[in-house]
């Protein structure tokens, strides 16, 4: 099997240099698990833009880099492979040799609005050279310093880099960035920190133009940037501990603790039971529940057992955020819902995959880490399936900027249509791997599964070739043991050898084998 897989990959690679080495073979799934999807994707488009890996080399690149996946839901499986195929389109190499990921496939320079999403999604690639280079470009690619455009948008960069480390366990690469990340945090303090200890931001610089709560020019205290800075502070503290810099860790632990208290005190509207924007200089709540009010849970900021989880009642409410084609960016009952026009990047209620990614990540944290009875795993699964359904155009898989919440058509002016093609502004595979399948990255050698896929939903699935702490994991569920012939139940393999098993579907923990 190993030799066959290597020969298959090298036959696809040919003389192209986009793949530097043959991957580890999958332990269970066969190469055609990927092949049939790539053939379909390549055939459904005219390739108007070619970046580092063209369509005719995409199968080789994907075979070398992504975990294989199959499940009984054909739409979920297809979307998993499509999103990796689309992500590959955004990989470029700059004139100075850096690898970078663009947001718009027809523009050469990256922008920082979705940088956190890029890192969270890309941490599951087998070959991390592309993201190592991408991060170096942002933090040191401007004559040894950060790119001037890095702070054009709010960012959870340090947090995402630490989450990436939890998968790769590459301590040296992460701690080497500590000084850069401290300097980045200090720059945000100079640019956006208010005397009251909180951060302000323009809506547009949160990558969220034309919202109900503000405008492109109004300086508001927003759940976005304040949650990001909390997550960044916690991450820098954790990175400092890895580098044995205990004084720096203590400083950033204190920053995170203080900011957490301020967010809960300042942005929680007890009457609305929601985290809201506070408008400056009036220092009043905006009066609008917006999807950004779920972001604090992305970073597990809110206290447990303090009543904050009541906000999630709005997630499933059709008058709140629950629409036929996704999670709306503002509650549907608000009088200003969808009043800002169409085609100019409105965040006044339409569905944005950028925000959907954040909200589903946050929901996963609520379901597993917060005692509550407001939302369930089925709510996550239903929202995930709606996310899959929404990513289509003319009957084919498609990922654009934003869409109508009731009929699913993409909202973009015709002149911007090519820019929005294969839009790299959200996550999908990360949500499947950490959410539905439930692999929860950790700093120790425990492999933890806590799947959000509701019990008795699928009779089988397999995620094969996940590089985690230097080993290739295979996670498979087989209700009766007949589909994969690896036994009945939930099984985890490392480098092809089983080391964890449960007869029933649900949470599972086991120590990663040392050899």
CSV table of C-alpha atoms in Angstrom, one decimal:
chain,number,residue,atom,x,y,z
A,1,UNK,CA,0.0,0.0,0.0
A,2,UNK,CA,2.8,2.4,0.9
A,3,UNK,CA,4.7,1.9,-2.4
A,4,UNK,CA,1.5,2.2,-4.4
A,5,UNK,CA,0.6,5.5,-2.8
A,6,UNK,CA,4.0,7.0,-3.3
A,7,UNK,CA,4.0,6.0,-7.0
A,8,UNK,CA,0.5,7.4,-7.4
A,9,UNK,CA,1.6,10.8,-6.0
A,10,UNK,CA,4.8,11.0,-8.0
A,11,UNK,CA,3.0,10.1,-11.2
A,12,UNK,CA,0.7,13.0,-10.6
A,13,UNK,CA,3.5,15.4,-9.6
A,14,UNK,CA,5.6,14.9,-12.7
A,15,UNK,CA,8.3,17.5,-12.9
A,16,UNK,CA,6.2,20.2,-11.2
A,17,UNK,CA,7.9,21.6,-8.1
A,18,UNK,CA,4.8,22.3,-6.1
A,19,UNK,CA,5.2,19.2,-4.0
A,20,UNK,CA,8.5,18.8,-2.2
A,21,UNK,CA,8.1,15.2,-0.8
A,22,UNK,CA,5.9,12.2,-1.0
A,23,UNK,CA,3.3,12.1,1.8
A,24,UNK,CA,2.7,9.4,4.3
A,25,UNK,CA,0.2,6.9,2.9
A,26,UNK,CA,-3.4,6.9,4.2
A,27,UNK,CA,-4.0,4.0,6.5
A,28,UNK,CA,-7.6,3.2,5.4
A,29,UNK,CA,-8.9,5.3,2.5
A,30,UNK,CA,-7.8,4.8,-1.1
A,31,UNK,CA,-6.5,7.5,-3.4
A,32,UNK,CA,-9.8,7.6,-5.4
A,33,UNK,CA,-11.4,9.1,-2.3
A,34,UNK,CA,-9.8,12.3,-3.6
A,35,UNK,CA,-9.5,11.6,-7.3
A,36,UNK,CA,-13.2,11.6,-8.3
A,37,UNK,CA,-13.8,15.0,-6.6
A,38,UNK,CA,-10.8,16.8,-8.2
A,39,UNK,CA,-11.8,15.5,-11.6
A,40,UNK,CA,-15.3,17.0,-11.1
A,41,UNK,CA,-14.0,20.3,-9.7
A,42,UNK,CA,-11.5,20.8,-12.5
A,43,UNK,CA,-14.1,20.1,-15.1
A,44,UNK,CA,-16.7,22.5,-13.8
A,45,UNK,CA,-14.8,25.7,-14.5
A,46,UNK,CA,-12.7,27.6,-17.0
A,47,UNK,CA,-9.4,28.3,-15.2
A,48,UNK,CA,-9.1,32.1,-15.7
A,49,UNK,CA,-6.6,32.6,-12.9
A,50,UNK,CA,-3.6,30.3,-12.3
A,51,UNK,CA,-1.5,30.7,-9.2
A,52,UNK,CA,1.2,28.5,-7.7
A,53,UNK,CA,-0.6,25.1,-8.2
A,54,UNK,CA,-2.7,25.0,-11.4
A,55,UNK,CA,-5.8,22.7,-11.7
A,56,UNK,CA,-3.9,20.0,-13.6
A,57,UNK,CA,-1.5,19.7,-10.7
A,58,UNK,CA,-4.1,20.1,-7.9
A,59,UNK,CA,-4.7,16.4,-7.3
A,60,UNK,CA,-1.0,15.9,-6.6
A,61,UNK,CA,-0.7,18.9,-4.3
A,62,UNK,CA,-3.9,17.9,-2.4
A,63,UNK,CA,-2.8,14.2,-2.2
A,64,UNK,CA,0.5,15.4,-0.6
A,65,UNK,CA,-1.1,17.8,1.8
A,66,UNK,CA,-4.6,17.1,3.0
A,67,UNK,CA,-6.2,14.5,5.2
A,68,UNK,CA,-8.6,12.2,3.2
A,69,UNK,CA,-12.2,12.1,4.3
A,70,UNK,CA,-15.4,10.1,3.6
A,71,UNK,CA,-18.8,10.0,5.2
A,72,UNK,CA,-22.4,8.9,4.2
A,73,UNK,CA,-23.4,12.5,3.5
A,74,UNK,CA,-22.2,13.1,-0.1
A,75,UNK,CA,-22.7,16.8,0.1
A,76,UNK,CA,-20.5,17.2,3.2
A,77,UNK,CA,-17.8,15.0,1.7
A,78,UNK,CA,-17.9,16.9,-1.6
A,79,UNK,CA,-17.7,20.3,0.2
A,80,UNK,CA,-14.7,19.1,2.3
A,81,UNK,CA,-12.7,18.4,-0.8
A,82,UNK,CA,-14.0,21.4,-2.7
A,83,UNK,CA,-12.8,23.8,0.1
A,84,UNK,CA,-9.3,22.4,0.0
A,85,UNK,CA,-9.3,22.5,-3.8
A,86,UNK,CA,-10.4,26.2,-3.7
A,87,UNK,CA,-7.9,27.1,-1.0
A,88,UNK,CA,-5.1,25.7,-3.2
A,89,UNK,CA,-6.1,28.3,-5.8
A,90,UNK,CA,-5.1,31.1,-3.5
A,91,UNK,CA,-1.5,30.0,-2.9
A,92,UNK,CA,1.0,32.3,-4.6
A,93,UNK,CA,4.8,32.7,-4.5
A,94,UNK,CA,6.1,36.3,-4.3
A,95,UNK,CA,9.0,37.7,-6.2
A,96,UNK,CA,11.2,37.4,-3.1
A,97,UNK,CA,10.3,33.7,-2.7
A,98,UNK,CA,7.7,33.8,0.1
A,99,UNK,CA,4.6,31.7,-0.1
A,100,UNK,CA,1.4,33.7,0.6
A,101,UNK,CA,-2.3,33.0,0.6
A,102,UNK,CA,-4.5,35.6,-1.1
A,103,UNK,CA,-8.1,36.4,-0.4
A,104,UNK,CA,-9.0,37.3,-3.9
A,105,UNK,CA,-7.7,34.8,-6.5
A,106,UNK,CA,-7.1,37.6,-9.1
A,107,UNK,CA,-5.0,39.9,-6.8
A,108,UNK,CA,-1.4,39.3,-6.0
A,109,UNK,CA,-1.1,40.9,-2.6
A,110,UNK,CA,-2.6,39.3,0.5
A,111,UNK,CA,-4.8,41.3,2.9
A,112,UNK,CA,-5.0,40.7,6.6
A,113,UNK,CA,-8.8,40.6,7.2
A,114,UNK,CA,-9.0,36.8,7.2
A,115,UNK,CA,-5.5,36.0,8.3
A,116,UNK,CA,-6.7,34.2,11.5
A,117,UNK,CA,-9.0,32.0,9.4
A,118,UNK,CA,-6.2,31.2,7.0
A,119,UNK,CA,-4.0,29.9,9.8
A,120,UNK,CA,-6.8,28.0,11.5
A,121,UNK,CA,-7.7,26.2,8.3
A,122,UNK,CA,-4.1,25.7,7.0
A,123,UNK,CA,-2.8,24.2,10.2
A,124,UNK,CA,-4.2,20.9,9.0
A,125,UNK,CA,-2.0,20.8,5.8
A,126,UNK,CA,0.7,18.1,6.1
A,127,UNK,CA,3.5,20.4,4.7
A,128,UNK,CA,3.6,23.6,6.8
A,129,UNK,CA,6.3,25.3,4.8
A,130,UNK,CA,3.6,27.4,3.0
A,131,UNK,CA,2.2,28.8,6.3
A,132,UNK,CA,5.6,29.2,7.8
A,133,UNK,CA,6.5,31.4,4.9
A,134,UNK,CA,3.2,33.2,4.9
A,135,UNK,CA,3.6,34.2,8.5
A,136,UNK,CA,7.2,35.3,7.9
A,137,UNK,CA,5.9,37.4,5.1
A,138,UNK,CA,3.4,39.2,7.3
A,139,UNK,CA,5.7,39.7,10.3
A,140,UNK,CA,9.1,40.1,8.8
A,141,UNK,CA,8.6,40.6,5.0
A,142,UNK,CA,9.0,44.3,5.1
A,143,UNK,CA,12.7,44.8,5.4
A,144,UNK,CA,12.7,42.5,8.5
A,145,UNK,CA,9.6,44.1,10.0
A,146,UNK,CA,5.8,43.6,9.6
A,147,UNK,CA,3.9,44.5,6.5
A,148,UNK,CA,2.5,48.0,6.6
A,149,UNK,CA,-0.9,46.6,5.8
A,150,UNK,CA,-1.0,44.1,8.7
A,151,UNK,CA,-3.1,46.4,10.8
A,152,UNK,CA,-5.5,47.4,8.1
A,153,UNK,CA,-7.8,44.9,9.8
A,154,UNK,CA,-8.4,43.5,13.3
A,155,UNK,CA,-6.7,40.2,13.8
A,156,UNK,CA,-6.5,37.2,16.1
A,157,UNK,CA,-3.0,36.4,14.7
A,158,UNK,CA,-1.2,35.3,17.9
A,159,UNK,CA,-4.2,33.2,19.0
A,160,UNK,CA,-4.3,31.4,15.6
A,161,UNK,CA,-0.6,30.8,15.7
A,162,UNK,CA,-0.8,29.2,19.1
A,163,UNK,CA,-3.7,27.0,17.9
A,164,UNK,CA,-1.6,26.0,15.0
A,165,UNK,CA,1.2,25.0,17.4
A,166,UNK,CA,-1.2,22.7,19.2
A,167,UNK,CA,-1.5,20.7,16.0
A,168,UNK,CA,2.1,20.8,14.8
A,169,UNK,CA,3.8,20.9,18.2
A,170,UNK,CA,6.6,22.9,16.5
A,171,UNK,CA,7.7,24.8,19.6
A,172,UNK,CA,10.8,26.4,18.0
A,173,UNK,CA,8.9,28.0,15.1
A,174,UNK,CA,6.3,29.5,17.5
A,175,UNK,CA,8.6,30.8,20.2
A,176,UNK,CA,10.8,32.4,17.6
A,177,UNK,CA,7.9,34.7,16.8
A,178,UNK,CA,7.4,35.8,20.4
A,179,UNK,CA,9.1,39.2,20.1
A,180,UNK,CA,7.2,39.9,16.8
A,181,UNK,CA,3.8,39.1,18.5
A,182,UNK,CA,4.6,41.2,21.5
A,183,UNK,CA,5.5,44.1,19.3
A,184,UNK,CA,2.3,43.6,17.3
A,185,UNK,CA,0.2,43.7,20.5
A,186,UNK,CA,1.9,46.9,21.5
A,187,UNK,CA,1.1,48.5,18.2
A,188,UNK,CA,-2.5,47.7,18.6
A,189,UNK,CA,-2.3,49.3,22.1
A,190,UNK,CA,-0.9,52.5,20.5
A,191,UNK,CA,-3.5,52.5,17.7
A,192,UNK,CA,-6.8,51.4,19.3
A,193,UNK,CA,-6.6,51.3,23.1
A,194,UNK,CA,-8.9,53.6,24.9
A,195,UNK,CA,-8.2,55.1,28.4
A,196,UNK,CA,-10.9,52.8,29.8
A,197,UNK,CA,-8.8,49.8,28.9
A,198,UNK,CA,-10.9,48.6,25.9
A,199,UNK,CA,-10.3,48.8,22.2
A,200,UNK,CA,-12.2,50.6,19.5
A,201,UNK,CA,-12.5,49.9,15.8
A,202,UNK,CA,-14.2,51.0,12.6
A,203,UNK,CA,-16.6,48.5,11.3
A,204,UNK,CA,-14.8,48.3,8.0
A,205,UNK,CA,-11.5,47.6,9.8
A,206,UNK,CA,-13.1,44.6,11.4
A,207,UNK,CA,-13.7,43.5,7.8
A,208,UNK,CA,-17.4,44.1,8.5
A,209,UNK,CA,-18.6,47.0,6.5
A,210,UNK,CA,-22.0,48.6,6.7
A,211,UNK,CA,-23.3,47.1,9.9
A,212,UNK,CA,-26.4,48.1,11.8
A,213,UNK,CA,-24.4,49.2,14.9
A,214,UNK,CA,-22.0,51.6,13.3
A,215,UNK,CA,-20.4,52.7,10.0
A,216,UNK,CA,-17.2,52.7,8.1
A,217,UNK,CA,-16.0,55.9,10.0
A,218,UNK,CA,-17.4,55.6,13.6
A,219,UNK,CA,-15.1,54.6,16.4
A,220,UNK,CA,-17.0,52.0,18.4
A,221,UNK,CA,-16.1,49.5,21.2
A,222,UNK,CA,-16.8,46.2,19.5
A,223,UNK,CA,-17.0,42.6,20.7
A,224,UNK,CA,-14.7,41.7,17.8
A,225,UNK,CA,-11.4,43.5,18.4
A,226,UNK,CA,-11.8,43.2,22.2
A,227,UNK,CA,-12.3,39.4,22.0
A,228,UNK,CA,-9.4,39.2,19.5
A,229,UNK,CA,-7.1,41.1,21.8
A,230,UNK,CA,-8.1,38.8,24.8
A,231,UNK,CA,-7.3,35.8,22.7
A,232,UNK,CA,-4.0,37.2,21.5
A,233,UNK,CA,-3.0,38.1,25.1
A,234,UNK,CA,-3.8,34.6,26.3
A,235,UNK,CA,-1.8,33.1,23.4
A,236,UNK,CA,1.2,35.4,24.0
A,237,UNK,CA,1.2,34.3,27.6
A,238,UNK,CA,1.2,30.7,26.6
A,239,UNK,CA,3.9,31.2,24.0
A,240,UNK,CA,6.0,33.0,26.6
A,241,UNK,CA,5.7,30.1,29.0
A,242,UNK,CA,6.9,27.8,26.2
A,243,UNK,CA,9.9,30.1,25.9
A,244,UNK,CA,10.5,30.1,29.7
A,245,UNK,CA,9.7,33.8,29.8
A,246,UNK,CA,7.6,33.8,33.0
A,247,UNK,CA,7.7,37.6,33.5
A,248,UNK,CA,6.2,38.1,30.0
A,249,UNK,CA,3.6,35.4,30.6
A,250,UNK,CA,2.5,37.0,33.8
A,251,UNK,CA,2.2,40.4,32.1
A,252,UNK,CA,0.0,39.0,29.3
A,253,UNK,CA,-2.1,36.9,31.7
A,254,UNK,CA,-2.9,40.1,33.5
A,255,UNK,CA,-3.8,41.8,30.3
A,256,UNK,CA,-6.2,39.0,29.4
A,257,UNK,CA,-7.8,38.9,32.8
A,258,UNK,CA,-8.4,42.6,32.9
A,259,UNK,CA,-9.8,42.7,29.4
A,260,UNK,CA,-12.1,39.8,30.0
A,261,UNK,CA,-13.7,41.6,33.0
A,262,UNK,CA,-14.1,44.8,31.0
A,263,UNK,CA,-15.8,42.9,28.1
A,264,UNK,CA,-18.3,41.3,30.5
A,265,UNK,CA,-18.9,44.6,32.3
A,266,UNK,CA,-19.0,46.9,29.3
A,267,UNK,CA,-20.4,44.9,26.3
A,268,UNK,CA,-22.9,42.6,28.0
A,269,UNK,CA,-26.4,44.1,27.6
A,270,UNK,CA,-28.3,42.4,30.5
A,271,UNK,CA,-31.7,43.5,29.0
A,272,UNK,CA,-31.0,42.1,25.6
A,273,UNK,CA,-29.0,39.2,27.0
A,274,UNK,CA,-26.3,39.7,24.4
A,275,UNK,CA,-22.8,41.1,23.9
A,276,UNK,CA,-23.4,44.3,21.9
A,277,UNK,CA,-21.4,47.2,20.4
A,278,UNK,CA,-21.0,50.2,22.6
A,279,UNK,CA,-21.1,53.4,20.6
A,280,UNK,CA,-18.6,56.2,21.1
A,281,UNK,CA,-18.7,58.9,22.3
A,282,UNK,CA,-22.2,58.4,23.7
A,283,UNK,CA,-21.1,55.2,25.6
A,284,UNK,CA,-24.4,53.5,25.0
A,285,UNK,CA,-25.4,50.1,23.6
A,286,UNK,CA,-26.1,50.0,19.9
A,287,UNK,CA,-29.5,48.4,20.5
A,288,UNK,CA,-28.8,45.7,17.9
A,289,UNK,CA,-28.0,42.1,18.4
A,290,UNK,CA,-25.4,41.2,15.8
A,291,UNK,CA,-23.6,38.0,15.1
A,292,UNK,CA,-20.4,39.5,16.4
A,293,UNK,CA,-22.0,39.0,19.9
A,294,UNK,CA,-21.1,35.3,19.7
A,295,UNK,CA,-17.4,36.0,19.1
A,296,UNK,CA,-16.4,36.1,22.8
A,297,UNK,CA,-17.0,32.3,22.9
A,298,UNK,CA,-14.6,31.7,20.0
A,299,UNK,CA,-11.9,32.5,22.6
A,300,UNK,CA,-13.8,31.1,25.6
A,301,UNK,CA,-13.9,34.6,27.1
A,302,UNK,CA,-17.2,34.6,29.0
A,303,UNK,CA,-17.4,33.1,32.5
A,304,UNK,CA,-19.2,29.8,32.8
A,305,UNK,CA,-22.4,29.5,34.9
A,306,UNK,CA,-23.0,33.3,34.8
A,307,UNK,CA,-26.0,33.4,32.5
A,308,UNK,CA,-24.1,34.6,29.4
A,309,UNK,CA,-25.1,31.4,27.5
A,310,UNK,CA,-28.6,32.8,27.3
A,311,UNK,CA,-27.4,34.7,24.2
A,312,UNK,CA,-27.4,31.4,22.3
A,313,UNK,CA,-31.2,31.3,22.3
A,314,UNK,CA,-31.0,33.8,19.5
A,315,UNK,CA,-28.9,31.3,17.4
A,316,UNK,CA,-31.9,29.0,16.8
A,317,UNK,CA,-34.6,31.6,16.7
A,318,UNK,CA,-36.0,32.4,13.2
A,319,UNK,CA,-36.5,36.0,14.5
A,320,UNK,CA,-33.0,36.0,15.7
A,321,UNK,CA,-30.2,34.6,13.5
A,322,UNK,CA,-31.6,31.4,12.1
A,323,UNK,CA,-32.4,31.8,8.4
A,324,UNK,CA,-32.9,29.3,5.6
A,325,UNK,CA,-29.5,29.8,4.1
A,326,UNK,CA,-27.4,30.5,7.1
A,327,UNK,CA,-26.6,32.5,10.2
A,328,UNK,CA,-27.5,36.1,9.6
A,329,UNK,CA,-25.1,38.9,10.6
A,330,UNK,CA,-27.8,40.7,12.5
A,331,UNK,CA,-31.0,39.6,14.1
A,332,UNK,CA,-33.9,39.4,11.7
A,333,UNK,CA,-36.3,41.1,14.0
A,334,UNK,CA,-34.3,44.3,14.0
A,335,UNK,CA,-36.0,47.2,12.1
A,336,UNK,CA,-32.7,48.0,10.3
A,337,UNK,CA,-32.2,44.4,9.1
A,338,UNK,CA,-31.1,44.4,5.4
A,339,UNK,CA,-31.7,48.2,5.0
A,340,UNK,CA,-28.2,49.2,3.8
A,341,UNK,CA,-28.6,48.2,0.2
A,342,UNK,CA,-27.1,45.4,-1.8
A,343,UNK,CA,-23.7,44.8,-3.4
A,344,UNK,CA,-21.5,47.0,-1.3
A,345,UNK,CA,-20.4,44.5,1.5
A,346,UNK,CA,-23.3,44.9,3.8
A,347,UNK,CA,-23.1,43.2,7.2
A,348,UNK,CA,-26.7,44.3,8.2
A,349,UNK,CA,-28.2,40.8,8.1
A,350,UNK,CA,-26.9,38.9,5.0
A,351,UNK,CA,-24.9,35.7,5.5
A,352,UNK,CA,-21.1,35.9,5.5
A,353,UNK,CA,-19.0,32.7,5.6
A,354,UNK,CA,-16.4,34.8,7.5
A,355,UNK,CA,-18.8,35.2,10.4
A,356,UNK,CA,-20.3,31.8,10.1
A,357,UNK,CA,-16.9,30.3,10.7
A,358,UNK,CA,-16.4,32.3,13.8
A,359,UNK,CA,-19.9,31.5,15.1
A,360,UNK,CA,-19.6,27.8,14.6
A,361,UNK,CA,-16.2,27.7,16.2
A,362,UNK,CA,-17.7,29.6,19.2
A,363,UNK,CA,-20.7,27.3,19.3
A,364,UNK,CA,-18.4,24.2,19.5
A,365,UNK,CA,-16.7,25.7,22.5
A,366,UNK,CA,-20.1,26.4,24.2
A,367,UNK,CA,-21.3,22.8,23.6
A,368,UNK,CA,-18.3,21.2,25.0
A,369,UNK,CA,-17.0,23.5,27.7
A,370,UNK,CA,-20.0,25.4,29.0
A,371,UNK,CA,-22.8,23.9,31.2
A,372,UNK,CA,-26.0,25.0,29.5
A,373,UNK,CA,-29.3,23.8,28.1
A,374,UNK,CA,-29.8,26.4,25.3
A,375,UNK,CA,-28.1,24.8,22.3
A,376,UNK,CA,-27.4,21.2,21.3
A,377,UNK,CA,-25.1,19.2,19.0
A,378,UNK,CA,-28.0,18.9,16.6
A,379,UNK,CA,-28.1,22.7,16.4
A,380,UNK,CA,-24.4,22.6,15.4
A,381,UNK,CA,-25.0,19.9,12.8
A,382,UNK,CA,-28.0,21.6,11.3
A,383,UNK,CA,-26.2,24.9,11.0
A,384,UNK,CA,-23.2,23.0,9.5
A,385,UNK,CA,-25.4,21.4,6.9
A,386,UNK,CA,-26.9,24.8,6.0
A,387,UNK,CA,-23.4,26.1,5.6
A,388,UNK,CA,-22.7,23.3,3.1
A,389,UNK,CA,-26.0,24.0,1.3
A,390,UNK,CA,-25.2,27.7,1.0
A,391,UNK,CA,-21.9,27.2,-0.7
A,392,UNK,CA,-23.2,26.6,-4.2
A,393,UNK,CA,-23.7,28.5,-7.5
A,394,UNK,CA,-25.6,27.2,-10.5
A,395,UNK,CA,-25.7,23.7,-8.9
A,396,UNK,CA,-21.9,23.5,-8.3
A,397,UNK,CA,-19.8,24.0,-5.2
A,398,UNK,CA,-18.8,27.7,-4.8
A,399,UNK,CA,-17.5,30.0,-2.1
A,400,UNK,CA,-18.1,33.7,-2.5
A,401,UNK,CA,-18.2,36.7,-0.2
A,402,UNK,CA,-21.8,36.9,1.1
A,403,UNK,CA,-25.3,35.7,0.3
A,404,UNK,CA,-29.0,36.3,0.7
A,405,UNK,CA,-30.3,34.6,3.8
A,406,UNK,CA,-33.6,33.5,2.3
A,407,UNK,CA,-32.8,32.2,-1.2
A,408,UNK,CA,-29.0,31.7,-1.1
A,409,UNK,CA,-28.0,33.8,-4.1
A,410,UNK,CA,-24.6,35.5,-3.8
A,411,UNK,CA,-24.7,39.3,-3.2
A,412,UNK,CA,-22.0,40.9,-5.2
A,413,UNK,CA,-21.9,43.4,-8.0
A,414,UNK,CA,-21.1,42.0,-11.4
A,415,UNK,CA,-17.9,43.9,-11.7
A,416,UNK,CA,-16.6,42.2,-8.5
A,417,UNK,CA,-17.7,38.7,-9.5
A,418,UNK,CA,-14.2,37.5,-10.5
A,419,UNK,CA,-12.7,38.9,-7.3
A,420,UNK,CA,-15.3,36.9,-5.3
A,421,UNK,CA,-14.5,33.6,-7.1
A,422,UNK,CA,-13.1,31.0,-4.7
A,423,UNK,CA,-13.2,33.6,-1.9
A,424,UNK,CA,-10.6,32.8,0.8
A,425,UNK,CA,-12.3,34.4,3.7
A,426,UNK,CA,-13.6,31.6,6.0
A,427,UNK,CA,-12.9,28.1,7.3
A,428,UNK,CA,-14.6,24.8,6.6
A,429,UNK,CA,-12.2,21.9,7.0
A,430,UNK,CA,-11.2,23.2,10.5
A,431,UNK,CA,-14.9,23.2,11.5
A,432,UNK,CA,-15.3,19.6,10.3
A,433,UNK,CA,-12.1,18.3,11.9
A,434,UNK,CA,-12.4,20.0,15.2
A,435,UNK,CA,-16.2,20.2,15.2
A,436,UNK,CA,-18.1,17.3,13.6
A,437,UNK,CA,-15.3,14.8,14.0
A,438,UNK,CA,-14.2,16.5,17.3
A,439,UNK,CA,-10.4,16.4,17.3
A,440,UNK,CA,-9.4,18.9,20.0
A,441,UNK,CA,-5.8,20.0,19.7
A,442,UNK,CA,-3.9,20.0,23.0
A,443,UNK,CA,-0.4,20.8,24.2
A,444,UNK,CA,0.1,17.5,26.0
A,445,UNK,CA,0.3,14.1,24.4
A,446,UNK,CA,-3.4,13.2,24.9
A,447,UNK,CA,-5.5,12.8,21.8
A,448,UNK,CA,-8.9,14.1,22.7
A,449,UNK,CA,-12.0,13.5,20.6
A,450,UNK,CA,-15.3,15.2,21.4
A,451,UNK,CA,-17.4,15.0,18.3
A,452,UNK,CA,-20.3,17.4,17.7
A,453,UNK,CA,-21.8,15.0,15.2
A,454,UNK,CA,-25.0,13.9,16.9
A,455,UNK,CA,-25.1,10.2,17.9
A,456,UNK,CA,-26.9,7.9,15.4
A,457,UNK,CA,-26.5,10.4,12.6
A,458,UNK,CA,-23.9,8.6,10.5
A,459,UNK,CA,-23.2,4.9,10.5
A,460,UNK,CA,-19.6,5.4,9.4
A,461,UNK,CA,-16.9,8.0,8.6
A,462,UNK,CA,-13.2,8.2,8.2
A,463,UNK,CA,-10.7,11.1,8.5
A,464,UNK,CA,-7.4,9.7,7.4
A,465,UNK,CA,-3.9,11.2,7.4
A,466,UNK,CA,-4.2,14.0,10.0
A,467,UNK,CA,-0.7,15.1,10.9
A,468,UNK,CA,-0.9,15.7,14.7
A,469,UNK,CA,2.2,16.1,16.9
A,470,UNK,CA,4.3,14.5,14.2
A,471,UNK,CA,2.1,11.4,13.7
A,472,UNK,CA,-0.4,10.5,11.1
A,473,UNK,CA,-3.8,10.0,12.7
A,474,UNK,CA,-6.8,8.1,11.3
A,475,UNK,CA,-10.1,8.6,13.0
A,476,UNK,CA,-12.9,6.2,12.0
A,477,UNK,CA,-16.4,5.4,13.2
A,478,UNK,CA,-18.0,2.1,12.1
A,479,UNK,CA,-21.3,1.4,13.7
A,480,UNK,CA,-21.3,-2.4,13.0
A,481,UNK,CA,-17.6,-2.9,12.0
A,482,UNK,CA,-18.5,-3.9,8.4
A,483,UNK,CA,-17.6,-0.8,6.5
A,484,UNK,CA,-13.9,-0.5,7.3
A,485,UNK,CA,-13.2,-3.9,8.8
A,486,UNK,CA,-11.3,-2.3,11.7
A,487,UNK,CA,-13.8,-3.4,14.4
A,488,UNK,CA,-17.0,-2.0,15.6
A,489,UNK,CA,-17.1,1.5,17.1
A,490,UNK,CA,-14.9,4.5,17.3
A,491,UNK,CA,-11.2,3.9,16.6
A,492,UNK,CA,-8.1,6.1,16.4
A,493,UNK,CA,-4.9,5.0,14.7
A,494,UNK,CA,-1.4,6.6,14.8
A,495,UNK,CA,0.8,5.8,11.8
A,496,UNK,CA,-1.6,2.9,10.9
A,497,UNK,CA,-1.7,1.3,14.4
A,498,UNK,CA,-4.8,1.5,16.6
A,499,UNK,CA,-4.2,3.0,20.0
A,500,UNK,CA,-7.7,4.2,21.1
A,501,UNK,CA,-11.1,2.6,20.8
A,502,UNK,CA,-14.7,2.9,22.1
A,503,UNK,CA,-17.6,0.7,21.2
A,504,UNK,CA,-19.9,3.7,21.4
A,505,UNK,CA,-19.9,7.0,19.7
A,506,UNK,CA,-18.9,9.9,21.8
A,507,UNK,CA,-15.9,11.5,23.7
A,508,UNK,CA,-12.7,9.6,23.7
A,509,UNK,CA,-9.3,10.3,25.2
A,510,UNK,CA,-6.0,8.3,24.9
A,511,UNK,CA,-2.3,8.9,25.1
A,512,UNK,CA,-0.5,9.3,21.8
A,513,UNK,CA,2.0,6.4,21.3
A,514,UNK,CA,5.6,7.4,21.8
A,515,UNK,CA,6.8,5.1,19.0
